[in-house]
Amino acid sequence: IVEEALQSQQGQLSDADMAALLALQLEEADASSQVGDPALLAAQFQEYESTLTRDDAERWNGHGDLMHSPFSREHLTLETMDQVTLYSVGHGDMLEKDFWEMLQCSSIRVLYDVRPTDYRGELYSRHQRFSVAGLRAQCRTRGIFYKSMPIGRESAYGTLRHIQTDEGRHTLIELAWQAKRKRTAFLGRECAWRDDARQVIAEELRKAGHLVEHVRSDGGTECHESVKEF
């Protein structure tokens, strides 16, 4: 269309009008070349299909386990999920009041308890206020979603081995799913993240492209950085 206009009005247009029509002609040529590129169209279609598939795999009501669905297990990976920010917290010997104020500073609405368990699958806490039952009850009164999904139990040969299993990876995927929707934290034993097994979880999330903020006991945060050894 633009080419016809150039031919019919050649000699009647100003230099500025000619330049504008030539620019339009180049845009038309570029658009037509893209529309006609089968490889480009195939890539765009594939990306669209992948997005729809991932959205379908992420459909979950929040009850039970996200990765219980075979469809989710087939199509969801930590690396292909949308980038999210997760928070890492630890309790140590904190007072109950200080612990909940720390979570409030980061507006935490979902708390996943990933503290490792013993060979019987039981979690020992030196403070009753940080037992599974105690935390579940306190979260319920505060409107925080709580779920215990230990990573690093003795029967799975510790955190480093456990996190590489399907069960460990599924826990991380569920964490990312929650973080996409609400402020989500995962809980370790120690206040200092460098002294705690949760640094392994933070590192796996970072390697998959997600962001991890470690919440200090004073409510401040620091971005996760890699640690050579654990």
XYZ file of C-alpha atoms in Angstrom:
230
model
C 0.000 0.000 0.000
C 2.753 2.406 0.914
C 4.704 1.480 -2.216
C 1.686 2.356 -4.402
C 1.387 5.734 -2.699
C 5.046 6.457 -3.375
C 4.723 5.623 -7.052
C 1.516 7.606 -7.606
C 2.666 10.755 -5.777
C 6.359 10.780 -6.632
C 7.437 14.341 -7.278
C 4.378 15.793 -5.487
C 5.512 15.128 -1.888
C 7.928 17.074 0.259
C 11.142 15.512 1.473
C 9.607 15.093 4.933
C 6.527 13.314 3.545
C 8.700 11.078 1.397
C 10.803 10.153 4.429
C 7.683 9.323 6.438
C 6.286 7.112 3.672
C 9.621 5.333 3.282
C 9.672 4.633 7.033
C 6.165 3.160 6.806
C 7.268 1.022 3.868
C 10.141 -0.372 5.930
C 7.766 -1.141 8.830
C 5.379 -2.955 6.486
C 8.229 -4.987 5.050
C 9.466 -5.881 8.511
C 5.976 -6.883 9.690
C 5.317 -9.019 6.636
C 8.677 -10.778 6.982
C 7.913 -11.646 10.619
C 4.414 -12.897 9.843
C 5.762 -15.113 7.133
C 8.603 -16.602 9.225
C 7.515 -20.145 10.132
C 10.295 -20.583 12.685
C 9.286 -17.406 14.514
C 5.625 -18.370 14.514
C 6.459 -21.859 15.794
C 8.584 -20.430 18.612
C 5.837 -18.012 19.637
C 3.238 -20.779 19.577
C 5.480 -23.075 21.629
C 6.015 -20.372 24.245
C 2.262 -19.767 24.412
C 1.557 -23.497 24.815
C 4.203 -23.812 27.541
C 2.675 -20.929 29.474
C -0.801 -22.469 29.303
C 0.545 -25.863 30.383
C 2.409 -24.352 33.340
C -0.691 -22.416 34.395
C -2.729 -25.626 34.295
C -0.075 -27.455 36.326
C -0.156 -24.706 38.975
C -3.897 -25.053 39.568
C -4.169 -26.096 43.219
C -6.494 -25.199 46.084
C -3.717 -25.139 48.667
C -4.824 -28.324 50.430
C -2.802 -31.528 50.458
C 0.318 -31.515 48.273
C 0.726 -29.541 45.039
C 2.878 -32.258 43.489
C 0.435 -35.054 44.270
C -0.993 -34.463 40.789
C 0.805 -36.444 38.041
C 0.211 -33.513 35.665
C 1.992 -31.128 38.049
C 4.880 -33.546 38.520
C 5.291 -33.784 34.753
C 5.116 -30.092 33.910
C 6.290 -28.102 36.948
C 9.962 -27.489 37.634
C 11.584 -25.025 39.996
C 13.620 -23.537 37.145
C 10.669 -22.760 34.839
C 8.360 -21.231 37.440
C 8.004 -17.452 37.603
C 10.729 -15.792 39.672
C 9.599 -15.184 43.257
C 11.042 -13.837 46.495
C 11.054 -16.113 49.541
C 11.984 -15.358 53.122
C 14.185 -17.448 55.386
C 13.636 -17.344 59.167
C 15.034 -19.152 62.202
C 13.993 -19.155 65.848
C 17.027 -20.181 67.939
C 16.308 -19.195 71.547
C 14.096 -16.224 70.696
C 11.211 -15.283 72.922
C 7.815 -16.088 71.453
C 6.856 -12.403 71.240
C 10.084 -11.486 69.438
C 9.694 -14.346 66.950
C 6.234 -13.275 65.826
C 7.264 -9.635 65.648
C 10.130 -10.700 63.373
C 7.676 -12.397 61.003
C 5.381 -9.406 61.141
C 8.201 -7.102 59.995
C 8.231 -8.977 56.667
C 4.427 -9.435 56.550
C 4.755 -13.230 56.417
C 1.445 -14.964 55.639
C 2.702 -18.486 54.857
C 5.213 -20.419 56.993
C 6.741 -23.718 55.857
C 8.529 -25.618 58.610
C 11.472 -27.324 56.882
C 13.447 -28.191 60.039
C 15.011 -31.660 59.775
C 13.628 -34.571 61.792
C 15.254 -37.588 63.444
C 15.232 -41.196 62.235
C 11.721 -41.644 63.644
C 10.459 -38.692 61.629
C 10.005 -36.624 64.777
C 11.132 -33.050 65.222
C 12.851 -32.159 68.460
C 12.657 -28.561 69.631
C 14.403 -27.365 72.772
C 11.560 -24.889 73.302
C 7.927 -25.990 73.452
C 6.827 -22.727 71.836
C 8.635 -23.810 68.655
C 7.281 -27.365 68.527
C 5.190 -28.303 65.502
C 2.003 -28.303 67.575
C 2.885 -24.991 69.211
C 3.688 -23.240 65.928
C 0.599 -24.630 64.196
C -1.645 -23.311 66.968
C 0.035 -19.902 67.061
C -0.121 -19.560 63.258
C -3.817 -20.406 63.301
C -4.566 -17.613 65.781
C -2.577 -15.140 63.674
C -4.101 -16.091 60.324
C -0.830 -17.526 59.005
C -0.866 -20.680 56.896
C 1.481 -23.235 58.488
C 2.756 -26.466 56.982
C 5.421 -28.875 58.181
C 7.510 -30.313 55.314
C 10.866 -31.358 56.804
C 13.921 -31.371 54.582
C 16.888 -33.281 55.941
C 15.448 -36.062 58.071
C 17.939 -38.718 59.117
C 16.207 -41.460 57.118
C 16.872 -39.401 53.959
C 20.577 -39.053 54.879
C 20.474 -35.384 55.798
C 19.659 -32.102 54.100
C 22.161 -32.238 51.230
C 20.945 -35.646 50.054
C 17.272 -35.122 50.811
C 16.968 -31.881 48.861
C 18.051 -33.668 45.659
C 15.276 -36.271 45.913
C 11.857 -35.877 44.281
C 10.358 -35.203 47.693
C 12.860 -32.439 48.387
C 12.381 -30.816 44.972
C 8.611 -31.006 45.316
C 8.825 -29.111 48.603
C 10.812 -26.322 46.928
C 8.304 -26.120 44.065
C 5.452 -25.826 46.548
C 7.349 -23.071 48.362
C 7.729 -21.141 45.097
C 4.030 -21.680 44.326
C 3.059 -20.164 47.674
C 5.504 -17.272 47.305
C 3.939 -16.317 43.978
C 0.680 -15.676 45.823
C 1.558 -14.612 49.390
C 4.566 -13.593 51.472
C 6.131 -16.963 52.229
C 8.903 -17.961 54.620
C 10.642 -21.245 55.376
C 11.702 -21.972 58.942
C 14.993 -23.310 60.280
C 16.335 -23.975 63.773
C 18.984 -21.284 64.191
C 18.646 -17.509 64.082
C 21.791 -17.080 61.964
C 21.175 -18.604 58.529
C 24.870 -19.378 57.988
C 24.710 -21.719 61.008
C 21.549 -23.442 59.844
C 20.612 -26.162 57.356
C 18.156 -23.793 55.690
C 21.073 -22.209 53.820
C 21.042 -25.312 51.588
C 17.415 -24.644 50.681
C 18.163 -20.979 50.032
C 21.040 -21.920 47.730
C 18.893 -24.330 45.694
C 16.231 -21.665 45.260
C 18.860 -19.118 44.207
C 20.385 -21.486 41.651
C 16.914 -21.956 40.133
C 16.580 -18.180 39.622
C 14.565 -17.196 42.689
C 15.395 -14.594 45.328
C 15.854 -15.362 49.021
C 15.868 -12.789 51.813
C 17.133 -13.941 55.206
C 15.192 -12.271 58.030
C 17.332 -11.319 61.025
C 16.075 -11.444 64.612
C 15.749 -7.624 64.594
C 13.384 -7.803 61.602
C 15.910 -6.612 59.031
C 16.754 -8.686 55.971
C 19.815 -9.607 53.947
C 19.947 -11.110 50.484
C 21.204 -14.686 50.259
C 24.786 -15.168 49.157
C 26.432 -18.460 48.315
C 28.377 -20.281 51.003
C 31.128 -22.618 49.802
C 30.615 -25.313 52.422
C 27.862 -26.514 54.705
